[in-house]
Tab-separated table of C-alpha atoms in Angstrom:
chain	number	residue	atom	x	y	z
A	5	MET	CA	105.011	101.481	75.174
A	6	ASN	CA	108.513	99.527	76.232
A	7	ALA	CA	107.363	96.600	78.088
A	8	SER	CA	110.319	94.676	77.025
A	9	PHE	CA	111.286	94.556	81.360
A	10	LEU	CA	108.282	93.546	82.313
A	11	PRO	CA	107.464	89.131	82.534
A	12	ALA	CA	105.419	87.553	79.897
A	13	LYS	CA	102.507	87.362	81.741
A	14	GLU	CA	102.670	90.775	83.295
A	15	ARG	CA	102.904	92.108	79.384
A	16	ARG	CA	100.281	89.814	78.685
A	17	ARG	CA	98.091	91.603	80.869
A	18	LEU	CA	99.256	95.175	80.220
A	19	GLN	CA	98.671	94.307	76.299
A	20	GLN	CA	94.862	92.897	77.446
A	21	GLY	CA	94.626	96.083	80.139
A	22	PHE	CA	94.630	94.718	83.072
A	23	LEU	CA	97.594	95.996	83.905
A	24	ALA	CA	97.697	100.416	83.434
A	25	ALA	CA	101.084	102.120	83.309
A	26	ALA	CA	100.874	102.931	87.603
A	27	ASP	CA	100.484	99.349	87.868
A	28	MET	CA	103.944	98.023	85.152
A	29	ASP	CA	106.105	100.348	87.199
A	30	ALA	CA	104.973	99.489	91.028
A	31	CYS	CA	105.614	94.997	90.773
A	32	GLN	CA	109.051	96.522	88.882
A	33	GLN	CA	109.931	99.223	91.333
A	34	VAL	CA	109.457	95.774	94.376
A	35	ARG	CA	110.549	93.263	91.911
A	36	SER	CA	114.073	95.368	91.790
A	37	LYS	CA	113.907	96.422	95.679
A	38	ALA	CA	113.275	93.262	96.893
A	39	ASP	CA	117.082	92.557	95.066
A	40	ILE	CA	119.580	93.941	97.651
A	41	CYS	CA	122.224	91.683	96.382
A	42	ARG	CA	122.254	93.239	92.486
A	43	GLN	CA	121.485	96.345	94.813
A	44	LEU	CA	124.816	95.758	96.058
A	45	GLU	CA	126.866	94.647	92.937
A	46	GLU	CA	125.629	97.459	91.339
A	47	ALA	CA	127.062	99.571	94.715
A	48	LYS	CA	130.023	97.990	94.314
A	49	ALA	CA	130.659	97.654	90.315
A	50	VAL	CA	130.662	102.283	90.903
A	51	GLY	CA	132.595	101.820	93.903
A	52	LEU	CA	130.120	102.855	96.089
A	53	ASP	CA	130.334	101.422	100.388
A	54	HIS	CA	127.038	102.337	101.245
A	55	VAL	CA	123.424	101.665	100.015
A	56	GLU	CA	120.297	103.284	101.323
A	57	LEU	CA	117.289	100.117	100.754
A	58	ASP	CA	114.402	102.446	99.426
A	59	GLY	CA	111.093	101.470	102.047
A	60	GLY	CA	109.256	103.790	99.937
A	61	ILE	CA	106.251	102.035	98.573
A	62	PRO	CA	105.937	100.367	96.281
A	63	ASN	CA	108.315	97.778	98.453
A	64	PRO	CA	108.526	94.079	99.939
A	65	PHE	CA	110.576	94.098	103.018
A	66	LEU	CA	107.631	92.333	104.826
A	67	ASP	CA	107.202	89.881	102.429
A	68	LEU	CA	111.028	88.662	102.725
A	69	SER	CA	112.460	85.737	104.253
A	70	HIS	CA	114.817	85.607	106.451
A	71	LYS	CA	116.362	83.704	104.643
A	72	GLU	CA	116.370	86.686	101.668
A	73	PHE	CA	117.969	88.913	104.852
A	74	SER	CA	120.539	86.596	105.381
A	75	SER	CA	121.152	86.198	102.203
A	76	ALA	CA	121.034	89.948	101.296
A	77	ARG	CA	123.748	90.824	104.854
A	78	SER	CA	125.868	87.824	104.265
A	79	HIS	CA	126.403	89.055	100.718
A	80	ALA	CA	127.175	93.272	101.900
A	81	LEU	CA	129.542	91.665	103.955
A	82	ARG	CA	131.223	89.811	100.682
A	83	LEU	CA	131.452	93.160	99.406
A	84	GLY	CA	132.401	95.630	102.302
A	85	ILE	CA	129.346	97.693	101.714
A	86	THR	CA	126.549	98.722	104.705
A	87	LEU	CA	123.478	99.636	105.107
A	88	SER	CA	120.705	101.587	105.462
A	89	PHE	CA	116.578	101.856	105.382
A	90	HIS	CA	114.394	105.114	104.296
A	91	VAL	CA	111.258	103.561	106.439
A	92	PRO	CA	108.307	104.494	103.907
A	93	CYS	CA	107.072	108.159	104.417
A	94	THR	CA	103.196	107.695	104.018
A	95	PHE	CA	99.804	108.453	105.993
A	96	VAL	CA	100.740	104.775	108.511
A	97	ALA	CA	103.919	106.668	109.285
A	98	ALA	CA	103.045	110.148	109.955
A	99	SER	CA	99.649	108.368	111.633
A	100	THR	CA	103.141	108.356	115.063
A	101	ALA	CA	101.794	111.552	115.854
A	102	SER	CA	98.077	110.674	115.335
A	103	CYS	CA	95.970	111.805	118.098
A	104	GLN	CA	93.529	108.771	117.540
A	105	GLU	CA	95.178	106.473	119.783
A	106	ALA	CA	94.143	103.360	117.537
A	107	ASP	CA	96.066	104.442	114.703
A	108	ARG	CA	99.328	105.464	116.554
A	109	LYS	CA	99.432	102.231	118.215
A	110	LEU	CA	98.784	100.318	114.720
A	111	ALA	CA	101.318	102.859	112.630
A	112	VAL	CA	103.791	101.938	115.241
A	113	GLY	CA	103.240	98.546	115.246
A	114	LEU	CA	104.564	98.889	111.019
A	115	ILE	CA	106.798	100.957	111.448
A	116	LYS	CA	108.237	97.607	114.061
A	117	GLU	CA	107.906	95.919	111.890
A	118	TYR	CA	110.210	97.601	108.825
A	119	ILE	CA	113.156	98.775	112.096
A	120	ILE	CA	112.679	94.730	112.631
A	121	ALA	CA	113.732	93.644	108.868
A	122	ALA	CA	115.857	96.339	107.958
A	123	GLU	CA	117.880	94.581	112.213
A	124	GLN	CA	117.990	91.514	109.743
A	125	LEU	CA	119.262	93.472	107.330
A	126	GLY	CA	122.338	94.121	109.204
A	127	CYS	CA	121.252	97.609	107.991
A	128	ILE	CA	123.342	100.575	110.118
A	129	ASN	CA	120.899	103.007	110.020
A	130	ILE	CA	117.305	103.461	109.625
């Protein structure tokens, strides 16, 4: 298995049996999704003018700082690239239509957090 893209610490954990292939994939997805500026650079390099950020699980978006959001938003504006955000489609998102009020409230609260993140990024669609 090629694990050369993993940081040294994660490669050791993989070799020691503490990380499975699925864990390795999830860690890399979070890192690559968090690097919004790189996604923008790649889009610009191939002539795209829009990037849809993947909110599928796992994702880093609720853990990013205001500074990270601001940096990505500014970079998108500099490059002339618009952003949109794909809200995660999980059992939590499905719970917005739950017959249990407590489930609905939690689900709506989480979706609102993603909407706030998208707003901070300057997304034109969610």
